C-alpha atoms as an extended CHARMM CRD file, in Angstrom:
* protein
*
       114  EXT
         1         1  MET       CA            158.1910000000      188.5280000000      115.6400000000  PROA      1               0.0000000000
         2         2  LEU       CA            157.9270000000      184.7550000000      115.5760000000  PROA      2               0.0000000000
         3         3  ASP       CA            156.5350000000      183.1730000000      118.6830000000  PROA      3               0.0000000000
         4         4  GLY       CA            154.7990000000      180.0650000000      117.2970000000  PROA      4               0.0000000000
         5         5  ASN       CA            156.0290000000      176.5180000000      117.1380000000  PROA      5               0.0000000000
         6         6  ILE       CA            157.9240000000      175.2660000000      114.1110000000  PROA      6               0.0000000000
         7         7  VAL       CA            156.8210000000      171.8230000000      112.9530000000  PROA      7               0.0000000000
         8         8  ASN       CA            159.2650000000      169.6680000000      111.0200000000  PROA      8               0.0000000000
         9         9  TYR       CA            156.8110000000      167.6580000000      108.9350000000  PROA      9               0.0000000000
        10        10  SER       CA            159.5460000000      165.3530000000      107.6560000000  PROA      10              0.0000000000
        11        11  LEU       CA            159.7100000000      163.8840000000      111.1770000000  PROA      11              0.0000000000
        12        12  GLN       CA            155.9980000000      163.0150000000      111.1850000000  PROA      12              0.0000000000
        13        13  ALA       CA            154.8350000000      159.5160000000      110.1950000000  PROA      13              0.0000000000
        14        14  GLU       CA            152.4850000000      160.9050000000      107.5250000000  PROA      14              0.0000000000
        15        15  ARG       CA            152.5170000000      163.9370000000      105.2480000000  PROA      15              0.0000000000
        16        16  ARG       CA            150.0650000000      165.5750000000      102.9150000000  PROA      16              0.0000000000
        17        17  ILE       CA            151.1660000000      166.1900000000       99.3340000000  PROA      17              0.0000000000
        18        18  ASP       CA            149.9230000000      169.4790000000       97.8700000000  PROA      18              0.0000000000
        19        19  LEU       CA            149.6740000000      169.4680000000       94.0800000000  PROA      19              0.0000000000
        20        20  GLU       CA            148.3380000000      172.3500000000       92.0010000000  PROA      20              0.0000000000
        21        21  ILE       CA            147.1670000000      171.3080000000       88.5400000000  PROA      21              0.0000000000
        22        22  GLY       CA            146.0110000000      173.7610000000       85.8800000000  PROA      22              0.0000000000
        23        23  VAL       CA            143.4440000000      172.8380000000       83.2410000000  PROA      23              0.0000000000
        24        24  SER       CA            141.8370000000      174.6910000000       80.3600000000  PROA      24              0.0000000000
        25        25  TYR       CA            138.8050000000      176.8600000000       81.0480000000  PROA      25              0.0000000000
        26        26  GLY       CA            136.9230000000      174.6360000000       78.5790000000  PROA      26              0.0000000000
        27        27  SER       CA            137.4000000000      171.5670000000       80.7930000000  PROA      27              0.0000000000
        28        28  ASP       CA            134.4500000000      169.8860000000       82.4790000000  PROA      28              0.0000000000
        29        29  ILE       CA            135.0510000000      170.4830000000       86.2090000000  PROA      29              0.0000000000
        30        30  GLU       CA            133.3830000000      167.2470000000       87.3230000000  PROA      30              0.0000000000
        31        31  VAL       CA            135.4050000000      165.1620000000       84.8530000000  PROA      31              0.0000000000
        32        32  VAL       CA            138.6480000000      166.7900000000       86.0290000000  PROA      32              0.0000000000
        33        33  LYS       CA            137.7970000000      166.1230000000       89.6800000000  PROA      33              0.0000000000
        34        34  ARG       CA            136.8340000000      162.5230000000       88.9210000000  PROA      34              0.0000000000
        35        35  GLU       CA            140.0830000000      161.8500000000       87.0320000000  PROA      35              0.0000000000
        36        36  LEU       CA            142.2720000000      163.4940000000       89.6820000000  PROA      36              0.0000000000
        37        37  LEU       CA            140.6550000000      161.3720000000       92.3980000000  PROA      37              0.0000000000
        38        38  ALA       CA            141.0130000000      158.2420000000       90.2750000000  PROA      38              0.0000000000
        39        39  VAL       CA            144.7390000000      158.8250000000       89.7960000000  PROA      39              0.0000000000
        40        40  THR       CA            145.2770000000      159.1840000000       93.5530000000  PROA      40              0.0000000000
        41        41  ARG       CA            143.2200000000      156.0470000000       94.2960000000  PROA      41              0.0000000000
        42        42  GLU       CA            145.2740000000      154.0010000000       91.8330000000  PROA      42              0.0000000000
        43        43  ASP       CA            148.5210000000      154.6010000000       93.7330000000  PROA      43              0.0000000000
        44        44  GLU       CA            148.6530000000      152.0830000000       96.5750000000  PROA      44              0.0000000000
        45        45  ARG       CA            151.0220000000      154.3410000000       98.5400000000  PROA      45              0.0000000000
        46        46  VAL       CA            148.3040000000      156.9720000000       99.0140000000  PROA      46              0.0000000000
        47        47  LEU       CA            146.7740000000      156.3670000000      102.4440000000  PROA      47              0.0000000000
        48        48  LYS       CA            143.2460000000      154.9760000000      102.1040000000  PROA      48              0.0000000000
        49        49  ASP       CA            142.1510000000      155.9000000000      105.6310000000  PROA      49              0.0000000000
        50        50  LYS       CA            142.4540000000      159.6430000000      104.9330000000  PROA      50              0.0000000000
        51        51  ASP       CA            140.3800000000      161.6970000000      102.5230000000  PROA      51              0.0000000000
        52        52  VAL       CA            141.9630000000      163.1390000000       99.3960000000  PROA      52              0.0000000000
        53        53  THR       CA            140.9980000000      166.7730000000       98.8840000000  PROA      53              0.0000000000
        54        54  VAL       CA            140.3380000000      167.8670000000       95.2960000000  PROA      54              0.0000000000
        55        55  GLY       CA            138.9280000000      171.2970000000       94.5380000000  PROA      55              0.0000000000
        56        56  ILE       CA            139.3370000000      174.4910000000       92.5810000000  PROA      56              0.0000000000
        57        57  MET       CA            142.1300000000      176.6070000000       94.0430000000  PROA      57              0.0000000000
        58        58  THR       CA            142.1710000000      179.6120000000       91.6900000000  PROA      58              0.0000000000
        59        59  PHE       CA            140.9520000000      181.0030000000       88.4240000000  PROA      59              0.0000000000
        60        60  ALA       CA            144.2660000000      181.9800000000       86.8520000000  PROA      60              0.0000000000
        61        61  ASP       CA            144.9850000000      183.9170000000       83.6620000000  PROA      61              0.0000000000
        62        62  SER       CA            145.2640000000      180.8370000000       81.4390000000  PROA      62              0.0000000000
        63        63  SER       CA            143.8440000000      178.0210000000       83.5670000000  PROA      63              0.0000000000
        64        64  ILE       CA            141.5400000000      176.7910000000       86.2820000000  PROA      64              0.0000000000
        65        65  ASN       CA            143.9220000000      175.5580000000       88.9780000000  PROA      65              0.0000000000
        66        66  PHE       CA            142.8720000000      172.5530000000       91.0250000000  PROA      66              0.0000000000
        67        67  VAL       CA            144.4510000000      171.4620000000       94.2830000000  PROA      67              0.0000000000
        68        68  VAL       CA            144.9770000000      167.7540000000       94.9330000000  PROA      68              0.0000000000
        69        69  ARG       CA            145.9210000000      166.7880000000       98.5030000000  PROA      69              0.0000000000
        70        70  PRO       CA            146.4950000000      163.1060000000       99.2350000000  PROA      70              0.0000000000
        71        71  TRP       CA            148.1810000000      161.7560000000      102.3790000000  PROA      71              0.0000000000
        72        72  VAL       CA            151.1760000000      159.4130000000      102.2770000000  PROA      72              0.0000000000
        73        73  ARG       CA            153.7690000000      157.9630000000      104.5970000000  PROA      73              0.0000000000
        74        74  THR       CA            156.5770000000      160.4870000000      104.9380000000  PROA      74              0.0000000000
        75        75  ALA       CA            159.0990000000      158.0890000000      103.4000000000  PROA      75              0.0000000000
        76        76  ASP       CA            156.8910000000      157.9460000000      100.2720000000  PROA      76              0.0000000000
        77        77  PHE       CA            156.3890000000      161.7150000000       99.9300000000  PROA      77              0.0000000000
        78        78  TRP       CA            158.7210000000      162.4650000000       96.9900000000  PROA      78              0.0000000000
        79        79  PRO       CA            158.2850000000      159.2140000000       95.0500000000  PROA      79              0.0000000000
        80        80  VAL       CA            154.4870000000      159.5210000000       95.2260000000  PROA      80              0.0000000000
        81        81  ARG       CA            154.5490000000      163.2110000000       94.3480000000  PROA      81              0.0000000000
        82        82  PHE       CA            156.6120000000      162.5290000000       91.2200000000  PROA      82              0.0000000000
        83        83  ALA       CA            154.4970000000      159.5010000000       90.2740000000  PROA      83              0.0000000000
        84        84  LEU       CA            151.2170000000      161.3780000000       90.6900000000  PROA      84              0.0000000000
        85        85  MET       CA            152.3740000000      164.2820000000       88.5310000000  PROA      85              0.0000000000
        86        86  GLU       CA            153.3370000000      161.8730000000       85.7560000000  PROA      86              0.0000000000
        87        87  ALA       CA            150.1380000000      159.8340000000       86.1070000000  PROA      87              0.0000000000
        88        88  ILE       CA            147.9860000000      162.9850000000       85.9990000000  PROA      88              0.0000000000
        89        89  LYS       CA            149.6340000000      164.1600000000       82.7760000000  PROA      89              0.0000000000
        90        90  LYS       CA            149.1750000000      160.7320000000       81.1760000000  PROA      90              0.0000000000
        91        91  ARG       CA            145.5290000000      160.5050000000       82.3420000000  PROA      91              0.0000000000
        92        92  PHE       CA            144.7730000000      163.9800000000       81.0180000000  PROA      92              0.0000000000
        93        93  ASP       CA            146.3370000000      163.0720000000       77.6560000000  PROA      93              0.0000000000
        94        94  GLU       CA            144.1710000000      159.9110000000       77.5230000000  PROA      94              0.0000000000
        95        95  THR       CA            140.9510000000      161.7090000000       78.4520000000  PROA      95              0.0000000000
        96        96  GLY       CA            141.4960000000      164.8860000000       76.4290000000  PROA      96              0.0000000000
        97        97  ILE       CA            141.8310000000      167.2350000000       79.4030000000  PROA      97              0.0000000000
        98        98  GLU       CA            144.0460000000      170.1080000000       78.3080000000  PROA      98              0.0000000000
        99        99  ILE       CA            146.8270000000      171.4930000000       80.4640000000  PROA      99              0.0000000000
       100       100  PRO       CA            147.2000000000      174.9960000000       79.0300000000  PROA      100             0.0000000000
       101       101  PHE       CA            150.2990000000      177.0890000000       78.8170000000  PROA      101             0.0000000000
       102       102  PRO       CA            150.4010000000      180.8610000000       79.3070000000  PROA      102             0.0000000000
       103       103  GLN       CA            149.3390000000      182.6980000000       76.1740000000  PROA      103             0.0000000000
       104       104  MET       CA            149.0690000000      186.2890000000       75.1260000000  PROA      104             0.0000000000
       105       105  ASP       CA            147.2290000000      187.7090000000       72.1360000000  PROA      105             0.0000000000
       106       106  VAL       CA            149.0590000000      190.5810000000       70.4880000000  PROA      106             0.0000000000
       107       107  HSD       CA            147.1870000000      192.8840000000       68.1370000000  PROA      107             0.0000000000
       108       108  VAL       CA            149.2940000000      194.9590000000       65.7470000000  PROA      108             0.0000000000
       109       109  GLN       CA            147.7460000000      198.0960000000       64.4160000000  PROA      109             0.0000000000
       110       110  LYS       CA            149.2220000000      200.1000000000       61.5830000000  PROA      110             0.0000000000
       111       111  LEU       CA            149.1900000000      203.8360000000       62.2700000000  PROA      111             0.0000000000
       112       112  PRO       CA            148.1980000000      206.1760000000       59.4320000000  PROA      112             0.0000000000
       113       113  LYS       CA            150.9930000000      208.1950000000       57.8190000000  PROA      113             0.0000000000
       114       114  GLU       CA            151.1060000000      211.8400000000       58.7710000000  PROA      114             0.0000000000
């Protein structure tokens, strides 16, 4: 049963962007956090009067997943989201932070003949 209020965030003046970014388990956590914050600060459309949240969301199978949550004007939501994703990938390439892809090791064992 639903008895709570439904909020249409697209009608609000400001919205929070929620990005989840996976990095290799070999990555330096402090460097990743620093670079993610730097990318958000470099986009003038990110609201400067609100804090950007950056932290570890999950330890996944192939990556440490960070959450990045900047605030923007609602009209800028999609353009900033797309721009931040591209800027993060470029920054990670420049700084050597690896964005892993799912992997699986398969071991083949030969059974003895009967």
